[in-house]
C-alpha positions as protocol buffer text, in pm:
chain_id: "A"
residue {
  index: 1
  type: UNK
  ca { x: 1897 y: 5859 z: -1492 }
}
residue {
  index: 2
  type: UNK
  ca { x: 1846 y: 5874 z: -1875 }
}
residue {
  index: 3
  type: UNK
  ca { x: 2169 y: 6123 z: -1917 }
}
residue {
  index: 4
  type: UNK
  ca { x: 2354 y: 5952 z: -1679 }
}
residue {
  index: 5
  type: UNK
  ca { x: 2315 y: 5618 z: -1891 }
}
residue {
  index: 6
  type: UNK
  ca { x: 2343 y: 5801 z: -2221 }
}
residue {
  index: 7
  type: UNK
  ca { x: 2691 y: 5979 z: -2042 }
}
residue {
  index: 8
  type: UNK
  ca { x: 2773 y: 5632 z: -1916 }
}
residue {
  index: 9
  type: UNK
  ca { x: 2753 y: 5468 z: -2239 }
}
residue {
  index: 10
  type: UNK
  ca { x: 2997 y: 5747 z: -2412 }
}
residue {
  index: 11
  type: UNK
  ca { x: 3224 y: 5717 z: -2148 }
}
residue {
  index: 12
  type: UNK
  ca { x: 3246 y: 5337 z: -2134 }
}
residue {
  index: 13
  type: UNK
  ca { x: 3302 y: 5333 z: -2518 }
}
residue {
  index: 14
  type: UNK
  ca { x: 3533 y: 5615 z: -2571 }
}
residue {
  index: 15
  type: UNK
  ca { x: 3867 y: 5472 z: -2709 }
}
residue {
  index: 16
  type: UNK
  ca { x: 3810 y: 5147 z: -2730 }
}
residue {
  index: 17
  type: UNK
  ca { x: 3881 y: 4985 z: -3043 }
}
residue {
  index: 18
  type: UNK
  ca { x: 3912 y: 4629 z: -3203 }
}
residue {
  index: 19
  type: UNK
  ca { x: 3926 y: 4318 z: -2951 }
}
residue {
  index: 20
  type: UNK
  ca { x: 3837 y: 4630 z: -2664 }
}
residue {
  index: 21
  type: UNK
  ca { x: 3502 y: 4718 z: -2866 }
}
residue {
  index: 22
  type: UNK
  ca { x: 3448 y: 4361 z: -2969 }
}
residue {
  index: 23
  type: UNK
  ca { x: 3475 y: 4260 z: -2549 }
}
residue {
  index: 24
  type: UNK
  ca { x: 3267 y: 4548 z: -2416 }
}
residue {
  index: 25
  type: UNK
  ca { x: 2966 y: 4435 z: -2613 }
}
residue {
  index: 26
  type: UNK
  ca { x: 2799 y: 4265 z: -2349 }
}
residue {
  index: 27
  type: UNK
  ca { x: 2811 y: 4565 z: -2101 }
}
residue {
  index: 28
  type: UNK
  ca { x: 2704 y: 4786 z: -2394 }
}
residue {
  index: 29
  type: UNK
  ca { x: 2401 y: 4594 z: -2473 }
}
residue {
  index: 30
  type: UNK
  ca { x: 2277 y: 4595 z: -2137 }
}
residue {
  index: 31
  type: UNK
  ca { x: 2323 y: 4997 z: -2096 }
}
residue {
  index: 32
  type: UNK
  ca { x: 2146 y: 5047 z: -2449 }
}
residue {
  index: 33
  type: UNK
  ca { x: 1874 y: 4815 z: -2269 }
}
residue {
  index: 34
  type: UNK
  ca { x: 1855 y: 5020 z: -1988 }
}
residue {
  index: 35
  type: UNK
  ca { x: 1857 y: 5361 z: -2222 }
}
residue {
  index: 36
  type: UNK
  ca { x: 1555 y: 5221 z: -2392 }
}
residue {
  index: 37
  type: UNK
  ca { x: 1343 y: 5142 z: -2075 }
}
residue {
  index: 38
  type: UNK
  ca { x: 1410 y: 5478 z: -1947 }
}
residue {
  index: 39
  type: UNK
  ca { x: 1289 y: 5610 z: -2271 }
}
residue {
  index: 40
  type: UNK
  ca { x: 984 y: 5418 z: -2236 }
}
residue {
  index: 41
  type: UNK
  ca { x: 973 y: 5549 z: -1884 }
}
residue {
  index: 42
  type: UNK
  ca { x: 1025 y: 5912 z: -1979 }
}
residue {
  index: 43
  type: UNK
  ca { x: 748 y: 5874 z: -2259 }
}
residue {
  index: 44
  type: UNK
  ca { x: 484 y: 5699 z: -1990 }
}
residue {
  index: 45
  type: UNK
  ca { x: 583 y: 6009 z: -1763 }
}
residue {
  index: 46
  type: UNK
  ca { x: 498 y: 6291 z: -2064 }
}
residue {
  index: 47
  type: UNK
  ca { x: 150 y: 6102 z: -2140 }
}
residue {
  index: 48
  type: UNK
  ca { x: -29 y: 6204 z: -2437 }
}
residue {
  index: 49
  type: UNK
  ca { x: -279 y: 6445 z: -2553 }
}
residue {
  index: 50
  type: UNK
  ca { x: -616 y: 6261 z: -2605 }
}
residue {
  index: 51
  type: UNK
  ca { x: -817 y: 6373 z: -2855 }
}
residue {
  index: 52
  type: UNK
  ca { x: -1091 y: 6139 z: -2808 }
}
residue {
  index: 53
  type: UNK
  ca { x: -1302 y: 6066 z: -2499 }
}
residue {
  index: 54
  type: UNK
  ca { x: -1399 y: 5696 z: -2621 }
}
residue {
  index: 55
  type: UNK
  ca { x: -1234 y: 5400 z: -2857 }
}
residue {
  index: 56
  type: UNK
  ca { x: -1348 y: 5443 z: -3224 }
}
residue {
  index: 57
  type: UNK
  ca { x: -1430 y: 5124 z: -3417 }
}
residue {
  index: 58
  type: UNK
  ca { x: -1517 y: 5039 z: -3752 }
}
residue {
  index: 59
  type: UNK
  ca { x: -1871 y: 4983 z: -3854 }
}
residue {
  index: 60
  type: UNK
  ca { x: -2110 y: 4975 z: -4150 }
}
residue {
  index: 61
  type: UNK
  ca { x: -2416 y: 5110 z: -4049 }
}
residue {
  index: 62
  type: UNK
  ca { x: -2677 y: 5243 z: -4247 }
}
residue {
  index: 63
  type: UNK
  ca { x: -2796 y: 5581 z: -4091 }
}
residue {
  index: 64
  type: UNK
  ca { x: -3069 y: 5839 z: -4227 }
}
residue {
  index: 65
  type: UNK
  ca { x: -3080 y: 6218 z: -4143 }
}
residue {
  index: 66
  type: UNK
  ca { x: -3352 y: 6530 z: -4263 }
}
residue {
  index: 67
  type: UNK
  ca { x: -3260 y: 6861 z: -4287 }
}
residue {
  index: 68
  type: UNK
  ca { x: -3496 y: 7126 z: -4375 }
}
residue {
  index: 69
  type: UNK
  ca { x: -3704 y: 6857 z: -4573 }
}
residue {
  index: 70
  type: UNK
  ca { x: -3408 y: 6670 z: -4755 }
}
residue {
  index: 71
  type: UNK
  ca { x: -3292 y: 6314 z: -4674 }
}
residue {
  index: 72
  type: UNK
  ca { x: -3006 y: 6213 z: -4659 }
}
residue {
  index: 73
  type: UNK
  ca { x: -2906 y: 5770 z: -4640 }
}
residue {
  index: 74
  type: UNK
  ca { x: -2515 y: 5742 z: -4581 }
}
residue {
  index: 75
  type: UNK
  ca { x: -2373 y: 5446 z: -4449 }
}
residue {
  index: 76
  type: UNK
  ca { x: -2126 y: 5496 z: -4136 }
}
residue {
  index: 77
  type: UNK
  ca { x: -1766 y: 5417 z: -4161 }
}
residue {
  index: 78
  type: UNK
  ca { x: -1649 y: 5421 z: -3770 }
}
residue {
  index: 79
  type: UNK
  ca { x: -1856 y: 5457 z: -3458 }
}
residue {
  index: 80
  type: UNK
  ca { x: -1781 y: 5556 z: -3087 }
}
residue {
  index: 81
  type: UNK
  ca { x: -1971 y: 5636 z: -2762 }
}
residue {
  index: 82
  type: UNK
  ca { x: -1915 y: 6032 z: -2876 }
}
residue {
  index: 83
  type: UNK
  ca { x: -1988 y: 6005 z: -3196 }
}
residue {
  index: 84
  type: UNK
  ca { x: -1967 y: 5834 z: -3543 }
}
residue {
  index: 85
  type: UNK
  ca { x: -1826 y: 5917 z: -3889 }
}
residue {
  index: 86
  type: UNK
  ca { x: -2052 y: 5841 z: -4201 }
}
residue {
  index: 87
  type: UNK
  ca { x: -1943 y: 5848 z: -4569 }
}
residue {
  index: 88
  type: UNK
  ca { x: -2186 y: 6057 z: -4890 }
}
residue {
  index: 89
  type: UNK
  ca { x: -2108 y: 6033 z: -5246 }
}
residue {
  index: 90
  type: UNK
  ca { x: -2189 y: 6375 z: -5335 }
}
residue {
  index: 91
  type: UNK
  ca { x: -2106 y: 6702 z: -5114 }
}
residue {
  index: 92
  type: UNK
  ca { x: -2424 y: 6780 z: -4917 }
}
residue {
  index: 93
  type: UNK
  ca { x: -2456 y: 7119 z: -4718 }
}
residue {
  index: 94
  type: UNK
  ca { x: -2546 y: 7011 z: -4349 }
}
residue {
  index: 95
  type: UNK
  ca { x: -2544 y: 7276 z: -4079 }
}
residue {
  index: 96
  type: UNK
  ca { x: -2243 y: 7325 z: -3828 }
}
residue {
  index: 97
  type: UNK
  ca { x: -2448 y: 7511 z: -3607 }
}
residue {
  index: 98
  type: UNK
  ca { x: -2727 y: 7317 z: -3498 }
}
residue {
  index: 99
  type: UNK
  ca { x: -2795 y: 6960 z: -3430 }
}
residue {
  index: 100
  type: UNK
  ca { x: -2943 y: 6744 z: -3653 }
}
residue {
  index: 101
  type: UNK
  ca { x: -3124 y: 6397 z: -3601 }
}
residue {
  index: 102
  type: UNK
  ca { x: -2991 y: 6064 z: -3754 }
}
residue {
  index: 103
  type: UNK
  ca { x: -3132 y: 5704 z: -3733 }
}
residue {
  index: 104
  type: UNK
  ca { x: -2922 y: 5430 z: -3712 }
}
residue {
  index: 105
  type: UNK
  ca { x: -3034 y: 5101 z: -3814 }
}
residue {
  index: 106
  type: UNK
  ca { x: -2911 y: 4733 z: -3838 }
}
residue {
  index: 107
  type: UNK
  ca { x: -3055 y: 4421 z: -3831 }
}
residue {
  index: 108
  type: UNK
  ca { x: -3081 y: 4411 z: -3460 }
}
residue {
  index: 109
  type: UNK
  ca { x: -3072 y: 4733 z: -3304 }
}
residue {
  index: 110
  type: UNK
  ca { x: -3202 y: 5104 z: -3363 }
}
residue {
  index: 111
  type: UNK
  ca { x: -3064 y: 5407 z: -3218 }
}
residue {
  index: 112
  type: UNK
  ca { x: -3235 y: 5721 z: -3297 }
}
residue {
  index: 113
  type: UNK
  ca { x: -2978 y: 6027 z: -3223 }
}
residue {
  index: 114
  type: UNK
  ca { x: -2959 y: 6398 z: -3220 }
}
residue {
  index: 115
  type: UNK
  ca { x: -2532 y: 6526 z: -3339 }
}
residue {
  index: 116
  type: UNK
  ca { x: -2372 y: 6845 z: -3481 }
}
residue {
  index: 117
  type: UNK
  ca { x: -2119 y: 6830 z: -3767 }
}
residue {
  index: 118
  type: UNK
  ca { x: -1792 y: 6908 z: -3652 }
}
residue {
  index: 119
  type: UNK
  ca { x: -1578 y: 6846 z: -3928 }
}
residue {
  index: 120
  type: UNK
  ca { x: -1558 y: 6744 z: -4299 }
}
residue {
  index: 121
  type: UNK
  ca { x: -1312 y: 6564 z: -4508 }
}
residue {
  index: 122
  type: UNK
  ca { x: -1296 y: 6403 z: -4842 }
}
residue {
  index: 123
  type: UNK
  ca { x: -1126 y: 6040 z: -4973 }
}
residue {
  index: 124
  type: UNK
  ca { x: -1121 y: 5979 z: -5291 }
}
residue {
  index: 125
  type: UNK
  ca { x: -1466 y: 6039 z: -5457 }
}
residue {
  index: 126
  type: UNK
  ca { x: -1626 y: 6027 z: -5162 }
}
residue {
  index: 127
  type: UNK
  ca { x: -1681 y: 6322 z: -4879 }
}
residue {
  index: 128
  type: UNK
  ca { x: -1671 y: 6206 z: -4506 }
}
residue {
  index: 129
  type: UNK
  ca { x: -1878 y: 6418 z: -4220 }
}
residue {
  index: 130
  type: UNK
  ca { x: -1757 y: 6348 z: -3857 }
}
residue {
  index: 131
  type: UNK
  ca { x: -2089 y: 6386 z: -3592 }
}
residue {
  index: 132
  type: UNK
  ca { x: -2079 y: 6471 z: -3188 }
}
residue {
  index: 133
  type: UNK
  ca { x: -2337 y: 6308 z: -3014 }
}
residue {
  index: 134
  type: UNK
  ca { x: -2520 y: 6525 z: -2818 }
}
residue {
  index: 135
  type: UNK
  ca { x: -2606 y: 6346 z: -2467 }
}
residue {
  index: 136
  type: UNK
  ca { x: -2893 y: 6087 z: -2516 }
}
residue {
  index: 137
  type: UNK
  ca { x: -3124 y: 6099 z: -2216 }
}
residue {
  index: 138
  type: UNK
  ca { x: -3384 y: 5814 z: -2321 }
}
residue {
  index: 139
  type: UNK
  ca { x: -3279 y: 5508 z: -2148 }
}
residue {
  index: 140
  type: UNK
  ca { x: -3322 y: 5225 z: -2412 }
}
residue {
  index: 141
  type: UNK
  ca { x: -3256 y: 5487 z: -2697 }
}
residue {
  index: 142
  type: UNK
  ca { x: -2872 y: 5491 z: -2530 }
}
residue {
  index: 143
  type: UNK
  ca { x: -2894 y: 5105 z: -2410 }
}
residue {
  index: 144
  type: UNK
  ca { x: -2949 y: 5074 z: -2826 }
}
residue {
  index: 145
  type: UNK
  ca { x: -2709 y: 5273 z: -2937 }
}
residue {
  index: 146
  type: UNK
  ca { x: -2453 y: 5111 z: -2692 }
}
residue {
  index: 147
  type: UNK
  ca { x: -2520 y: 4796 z: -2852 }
}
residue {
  index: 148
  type: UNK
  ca { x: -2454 y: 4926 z: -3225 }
}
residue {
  index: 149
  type: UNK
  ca { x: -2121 y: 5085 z: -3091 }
}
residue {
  index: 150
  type: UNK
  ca { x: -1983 y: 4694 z: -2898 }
}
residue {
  index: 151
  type: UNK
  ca { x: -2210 y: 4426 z: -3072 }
}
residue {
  index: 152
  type: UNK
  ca { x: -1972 y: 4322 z: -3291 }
}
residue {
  index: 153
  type: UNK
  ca { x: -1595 y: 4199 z: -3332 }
}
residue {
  index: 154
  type: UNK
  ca { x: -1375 y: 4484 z: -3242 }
}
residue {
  index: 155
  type: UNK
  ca { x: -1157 y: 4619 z: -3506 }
}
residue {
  index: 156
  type: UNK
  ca { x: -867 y: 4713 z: -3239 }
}
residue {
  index: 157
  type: UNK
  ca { x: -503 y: 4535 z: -3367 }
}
residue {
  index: 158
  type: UNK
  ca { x: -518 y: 4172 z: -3236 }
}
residue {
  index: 159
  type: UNK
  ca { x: -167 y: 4095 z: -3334 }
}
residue {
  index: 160
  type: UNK
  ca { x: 217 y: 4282 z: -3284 }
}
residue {
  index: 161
  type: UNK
  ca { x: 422 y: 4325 z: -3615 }
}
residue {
  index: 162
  type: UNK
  ca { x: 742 y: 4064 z: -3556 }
}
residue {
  index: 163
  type: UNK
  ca { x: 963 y: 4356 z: -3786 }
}
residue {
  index: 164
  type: UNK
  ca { x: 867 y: 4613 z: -3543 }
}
residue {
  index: 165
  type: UNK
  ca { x: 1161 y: 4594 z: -3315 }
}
residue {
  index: 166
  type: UNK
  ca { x: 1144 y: 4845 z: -2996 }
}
residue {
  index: 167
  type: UNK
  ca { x: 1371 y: 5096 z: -3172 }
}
residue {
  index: 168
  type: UNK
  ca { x: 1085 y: 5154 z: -3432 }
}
residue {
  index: 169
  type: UNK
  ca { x: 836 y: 5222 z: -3149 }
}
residue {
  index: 170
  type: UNK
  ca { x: 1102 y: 5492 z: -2987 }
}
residue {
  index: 171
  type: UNK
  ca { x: 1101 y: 5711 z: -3319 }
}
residue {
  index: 172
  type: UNK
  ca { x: 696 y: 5658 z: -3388 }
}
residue {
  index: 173
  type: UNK
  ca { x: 633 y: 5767 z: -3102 }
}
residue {
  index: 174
  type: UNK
  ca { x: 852 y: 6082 z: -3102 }
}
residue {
  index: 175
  type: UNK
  ca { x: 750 y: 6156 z: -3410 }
}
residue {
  index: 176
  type: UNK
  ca { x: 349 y: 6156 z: -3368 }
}
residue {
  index: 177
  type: UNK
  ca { x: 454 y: 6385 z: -3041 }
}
residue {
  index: 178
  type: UNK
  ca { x: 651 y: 6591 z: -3295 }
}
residue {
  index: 179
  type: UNK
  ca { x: 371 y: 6602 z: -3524 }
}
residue {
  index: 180
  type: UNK
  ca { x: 199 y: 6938 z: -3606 }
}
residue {
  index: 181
  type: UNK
  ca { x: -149 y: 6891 z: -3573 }
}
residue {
  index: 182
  type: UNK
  ca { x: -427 y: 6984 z: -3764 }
}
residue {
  index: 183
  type: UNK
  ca { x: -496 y: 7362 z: -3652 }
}
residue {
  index: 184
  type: UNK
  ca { x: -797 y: 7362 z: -3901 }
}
residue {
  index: 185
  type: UNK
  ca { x: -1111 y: 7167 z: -3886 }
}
residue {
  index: 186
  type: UNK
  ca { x: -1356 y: 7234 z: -4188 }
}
residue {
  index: 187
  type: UNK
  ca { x: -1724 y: 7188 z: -4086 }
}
residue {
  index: 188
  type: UNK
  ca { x: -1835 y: 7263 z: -4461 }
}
residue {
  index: 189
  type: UNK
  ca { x: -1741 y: 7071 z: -4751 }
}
residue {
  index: 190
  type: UNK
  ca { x: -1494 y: 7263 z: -4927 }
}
residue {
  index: 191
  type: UNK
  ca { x: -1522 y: 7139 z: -5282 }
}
residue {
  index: 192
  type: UNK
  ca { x: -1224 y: 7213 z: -5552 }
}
residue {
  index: 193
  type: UNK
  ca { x: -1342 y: 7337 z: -5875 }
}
residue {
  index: 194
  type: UNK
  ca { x: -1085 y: 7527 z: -6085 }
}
residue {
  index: 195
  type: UNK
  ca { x: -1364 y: 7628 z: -6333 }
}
residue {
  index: 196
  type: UNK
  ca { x: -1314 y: 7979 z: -6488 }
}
residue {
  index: 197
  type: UNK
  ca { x: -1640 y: 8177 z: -6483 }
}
residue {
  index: 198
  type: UNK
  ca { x: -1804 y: 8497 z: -6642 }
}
residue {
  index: 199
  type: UNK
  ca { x: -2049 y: 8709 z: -6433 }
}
residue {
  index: 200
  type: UNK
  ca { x: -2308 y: 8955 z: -6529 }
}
residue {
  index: 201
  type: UNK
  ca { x: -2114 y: 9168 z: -6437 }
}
residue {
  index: 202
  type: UNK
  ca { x: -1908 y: 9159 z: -6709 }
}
residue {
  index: 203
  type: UNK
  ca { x: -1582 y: 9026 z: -6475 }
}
residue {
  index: 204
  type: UNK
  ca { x: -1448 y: 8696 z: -6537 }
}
residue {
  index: 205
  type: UNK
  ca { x: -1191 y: 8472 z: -6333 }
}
residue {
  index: 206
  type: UNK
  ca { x: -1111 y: 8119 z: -6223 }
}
residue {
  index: 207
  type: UNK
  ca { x: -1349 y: 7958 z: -5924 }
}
residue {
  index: 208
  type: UNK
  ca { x: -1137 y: 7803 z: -5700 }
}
residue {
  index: 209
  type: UNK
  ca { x: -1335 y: 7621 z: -5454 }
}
residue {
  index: 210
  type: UNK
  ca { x: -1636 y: 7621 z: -5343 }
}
residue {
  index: 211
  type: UNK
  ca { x: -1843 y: 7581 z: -4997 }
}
residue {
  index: 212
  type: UNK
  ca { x: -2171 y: 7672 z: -4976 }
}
residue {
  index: 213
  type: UNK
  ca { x: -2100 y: 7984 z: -4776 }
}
residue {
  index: 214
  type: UNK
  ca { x: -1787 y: 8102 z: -4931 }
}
residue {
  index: 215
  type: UNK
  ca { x: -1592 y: 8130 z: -5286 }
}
residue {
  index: 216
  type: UNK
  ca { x: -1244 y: 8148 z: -5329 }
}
residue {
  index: 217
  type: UNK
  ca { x: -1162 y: 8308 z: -5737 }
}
residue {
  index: 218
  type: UNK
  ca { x: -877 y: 8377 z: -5879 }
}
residue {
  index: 219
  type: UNK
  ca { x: -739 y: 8598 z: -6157 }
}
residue {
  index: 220
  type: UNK
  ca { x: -1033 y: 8818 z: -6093 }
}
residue {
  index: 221
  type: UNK
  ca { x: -1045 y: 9081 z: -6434 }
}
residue {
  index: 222
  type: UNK
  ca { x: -1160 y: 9401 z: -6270 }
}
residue {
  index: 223
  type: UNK
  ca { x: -1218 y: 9447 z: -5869 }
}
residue {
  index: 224
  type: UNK
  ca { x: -1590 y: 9391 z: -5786 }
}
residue {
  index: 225
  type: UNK
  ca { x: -1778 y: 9474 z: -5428 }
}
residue {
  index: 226
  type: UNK
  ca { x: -2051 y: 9207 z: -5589 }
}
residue {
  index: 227
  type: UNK
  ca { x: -2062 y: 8956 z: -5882 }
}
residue {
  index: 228
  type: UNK
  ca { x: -2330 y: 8776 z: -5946 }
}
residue {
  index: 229
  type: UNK
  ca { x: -2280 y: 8382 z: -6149 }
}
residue {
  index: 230
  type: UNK
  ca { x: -2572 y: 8282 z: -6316 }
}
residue {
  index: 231
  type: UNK
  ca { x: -2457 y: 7933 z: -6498 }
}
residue {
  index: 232
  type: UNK
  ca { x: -2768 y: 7805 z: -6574 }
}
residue {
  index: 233
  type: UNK
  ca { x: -3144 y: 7916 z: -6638 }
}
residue {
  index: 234
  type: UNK
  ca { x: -3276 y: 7928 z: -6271 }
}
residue {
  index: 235
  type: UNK
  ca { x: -2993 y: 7927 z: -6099 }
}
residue {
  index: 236
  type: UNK
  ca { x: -2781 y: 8258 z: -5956 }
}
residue {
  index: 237
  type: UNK
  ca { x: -2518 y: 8291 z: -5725 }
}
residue {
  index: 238
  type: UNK
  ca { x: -2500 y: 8628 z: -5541 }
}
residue {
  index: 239
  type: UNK
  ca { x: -2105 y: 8701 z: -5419 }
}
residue {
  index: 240
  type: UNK
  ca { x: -2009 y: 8968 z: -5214 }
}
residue {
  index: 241
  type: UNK
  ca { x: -1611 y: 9073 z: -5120 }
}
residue {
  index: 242
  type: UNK
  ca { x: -1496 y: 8967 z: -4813 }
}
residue {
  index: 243
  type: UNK
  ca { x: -1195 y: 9191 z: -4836 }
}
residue {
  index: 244
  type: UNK
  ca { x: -1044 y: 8965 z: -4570 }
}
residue {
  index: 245
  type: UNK
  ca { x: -652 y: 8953 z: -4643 }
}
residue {
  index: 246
  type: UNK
  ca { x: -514 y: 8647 z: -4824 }
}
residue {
  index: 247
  type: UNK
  ca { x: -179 y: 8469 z: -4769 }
}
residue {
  index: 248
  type: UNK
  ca { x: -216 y: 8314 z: -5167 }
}
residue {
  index: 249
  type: UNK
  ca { x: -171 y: 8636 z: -5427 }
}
residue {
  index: 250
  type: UNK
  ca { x: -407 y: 8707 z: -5664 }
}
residue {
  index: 251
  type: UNK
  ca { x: -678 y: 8504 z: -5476 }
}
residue {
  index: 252
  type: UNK
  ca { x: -1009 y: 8696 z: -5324 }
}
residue {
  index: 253
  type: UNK
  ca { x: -1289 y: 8582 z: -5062 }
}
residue {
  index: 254
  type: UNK
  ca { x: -1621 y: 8608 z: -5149 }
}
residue {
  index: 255
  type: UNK
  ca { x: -1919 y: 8555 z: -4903 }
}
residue {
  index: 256
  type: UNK
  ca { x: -2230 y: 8347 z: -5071 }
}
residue {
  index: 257
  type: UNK
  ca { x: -2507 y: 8572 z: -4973 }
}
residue {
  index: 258
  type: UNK
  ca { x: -2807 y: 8357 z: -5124 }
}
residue {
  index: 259
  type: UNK
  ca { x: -2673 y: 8020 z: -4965 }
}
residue {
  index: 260
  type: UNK
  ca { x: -2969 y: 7921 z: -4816 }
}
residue {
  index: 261
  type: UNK
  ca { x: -3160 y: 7930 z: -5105 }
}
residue {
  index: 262
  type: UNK
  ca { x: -2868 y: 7734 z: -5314 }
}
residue {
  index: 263
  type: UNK
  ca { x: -2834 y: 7503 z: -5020 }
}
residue {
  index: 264
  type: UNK
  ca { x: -3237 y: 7364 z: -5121 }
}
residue {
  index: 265
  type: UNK
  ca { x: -3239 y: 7367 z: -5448 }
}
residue {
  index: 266
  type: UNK
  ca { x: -3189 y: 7007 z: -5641 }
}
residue {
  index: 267
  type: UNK
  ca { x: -3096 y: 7210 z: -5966 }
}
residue {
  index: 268
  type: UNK
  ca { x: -2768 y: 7405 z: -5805 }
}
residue {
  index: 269
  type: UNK
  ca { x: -2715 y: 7022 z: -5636 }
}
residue {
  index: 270
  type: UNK
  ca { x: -2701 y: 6855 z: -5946 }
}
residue {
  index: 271
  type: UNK
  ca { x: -2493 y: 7187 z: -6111 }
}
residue {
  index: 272
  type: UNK
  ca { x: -2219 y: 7100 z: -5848 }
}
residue {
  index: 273
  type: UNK
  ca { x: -2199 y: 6755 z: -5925 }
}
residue {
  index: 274
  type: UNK
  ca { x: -2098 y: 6810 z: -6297 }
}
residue {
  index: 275
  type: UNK
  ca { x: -1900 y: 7052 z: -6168 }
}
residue {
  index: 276
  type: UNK
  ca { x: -1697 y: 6839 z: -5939 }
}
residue {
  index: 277
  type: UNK
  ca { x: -1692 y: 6554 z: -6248 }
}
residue {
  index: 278
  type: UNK
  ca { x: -1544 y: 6774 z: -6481 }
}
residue {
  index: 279
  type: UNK
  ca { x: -1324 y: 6885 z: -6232 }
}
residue {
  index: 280
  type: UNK
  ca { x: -1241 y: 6523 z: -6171 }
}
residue {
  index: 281
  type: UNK
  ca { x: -1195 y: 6414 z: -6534 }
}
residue {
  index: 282
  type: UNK
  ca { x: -973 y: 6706 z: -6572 }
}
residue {
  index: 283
  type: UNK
  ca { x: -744 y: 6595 z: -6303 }
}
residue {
  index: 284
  type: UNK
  ca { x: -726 y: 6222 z: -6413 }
}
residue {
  index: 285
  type: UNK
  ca { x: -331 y: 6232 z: -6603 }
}
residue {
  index: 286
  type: UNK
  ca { x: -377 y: 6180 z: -6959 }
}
residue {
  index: 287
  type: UNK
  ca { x: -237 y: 5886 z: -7151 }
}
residue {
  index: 288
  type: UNK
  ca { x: -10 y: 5925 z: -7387 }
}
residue {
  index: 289
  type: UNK
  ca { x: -151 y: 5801 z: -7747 }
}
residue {
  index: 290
  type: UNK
  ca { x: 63 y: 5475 z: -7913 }
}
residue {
  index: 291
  type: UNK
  ca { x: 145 y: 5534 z: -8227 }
}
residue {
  index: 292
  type: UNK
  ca { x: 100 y: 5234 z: -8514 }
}
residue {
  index: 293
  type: UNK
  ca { x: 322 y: 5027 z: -8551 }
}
residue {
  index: 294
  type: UNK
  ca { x: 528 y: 5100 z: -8896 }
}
């Protein structure tokens, strides 16, 4: 029906010109009508892939989390049935392969839940972990938890845009069904450094990024099997080649092998942190001096 309409539309057009045109207007409108209902039709028909089980809504909450005797306090940013999102200032290693517990507070309910990190992001400054629940079997622990997730007014769109006219809709929609999505979802927080680095090895070359497990440098001096990055008293890094193929030239993988170790120490923590502000100040676009006025 959409191709006939589309066909009948062409036909019922073709040739006409000035007064013609100007008098077929009325039928046109009504078959461009028609076009965009069946569009609407056809798009209804096609569905949509849902990538979440449950409606996400925006909420500050302050939640706490341990792992392997660190605490973390964040402050959540959206929360759902499956899950929540909170918000660190600093990158944090947290394990993607086991659960961890978090406690959610607010001033009148407390949820205390058990989640895995399935992916991390950054925005801005700040570095944003995405947790699936794991099912909660303790009855008022979920009735809790409930409440945090609909106690509150609901941050869904309570109003339609005037300017959006239907025509808008048409091409948003075939666009997000157009979109590529995300193929890649980090569960470590991949942190860009660009520093260049010497190792005792005598090799030198620019540190890319950075996650905990993994090293990406660049512009290495000499090939190494292992290289080993000792930038401050008490603290060493032990790299060893991946030798997995890169699609970026000049670029080579190396595994972390001593990542647990860096993962607990507050001195590599607070290392990576100047790290990521130089990296930051670096960044920022400089300003061009004034000159004095003659």
């Amino acid at each position: 029906m959409l191709g006939m309409s589309v066909a009948g539309l062409i036909r019922y057009l073709g040739g006409k010109y000035g007064l013609a045109l100007f008098y077929s207007a009325f039928i046109a409108f009504w078959l461009i009508l028609n076009i965009t209902n069946l569009l609407y039709a056809v798009y209804f028909m096609m569905g949509r892939k849902a990538y979440r089980t449950s409606e996400r809504f925006e909420a500050e909450i302050p939640v706490r989390l341990t792992d392997r005797g660190k605490q973390f306090s964040a402050v959540t940013k959206n929360i759902s049935e499956g899950g929540f999102l909170f918000q660190l200032e600093h990158p944090a290693y947290l394990p993607d392969d086991e659960s961890l517990e978090f406690a959610l507070r607010s001033e009148k309910y407390r949820a205390d839940v058990r989640g895995r990190i399935v992916y991390i992001n950054s925005s801005g400054n700040h570095w944003l972990y995405h947790v699936q629940l794991e099912p909660i079997e303790d009855e008022q622990n979920l009735r809790e938890y409930l409440q945090l997730v609909y106690d509150r007014t609901h941050s869904l769109p309570k109003s339609m845009n005037v300017w959006v006219t239907a025509f808008d809709d048409i091409v948003n929609n075939a666009s997000m069904r157009l979109e590529k999505q995300r193929s890649e979802m980090r569960a470590l927080p991949r942190i860009q450094l660009e520093r260049f680095v010497r190792f005792e090895e005598g090799v030198s070359g620019t540190l890319v990024d950075f996650n905990f497990k993994f090293a990406l440098i660049r512009g290495i001096s000499e090939p190494a099997d292992h290289l080993t990055l000792v930038p401050r008293s008490g603290i060493r890094v032990l790299l060893e080649n991946t030798k997995k193929p890169m699609i970026s030239p000049g670029v080579v993988l190396y595994a972390v092998t001593n990542w647990e170790e860096l993962a607990a120490s507050r001195a590599f923590q607070t290392l990576l942190e100047d790290w990521i502000f130089e990296h930051a100040q670096a960044s920022k676009p400089k300003r061009a001096r004034k000159l004095p006025a003659a």
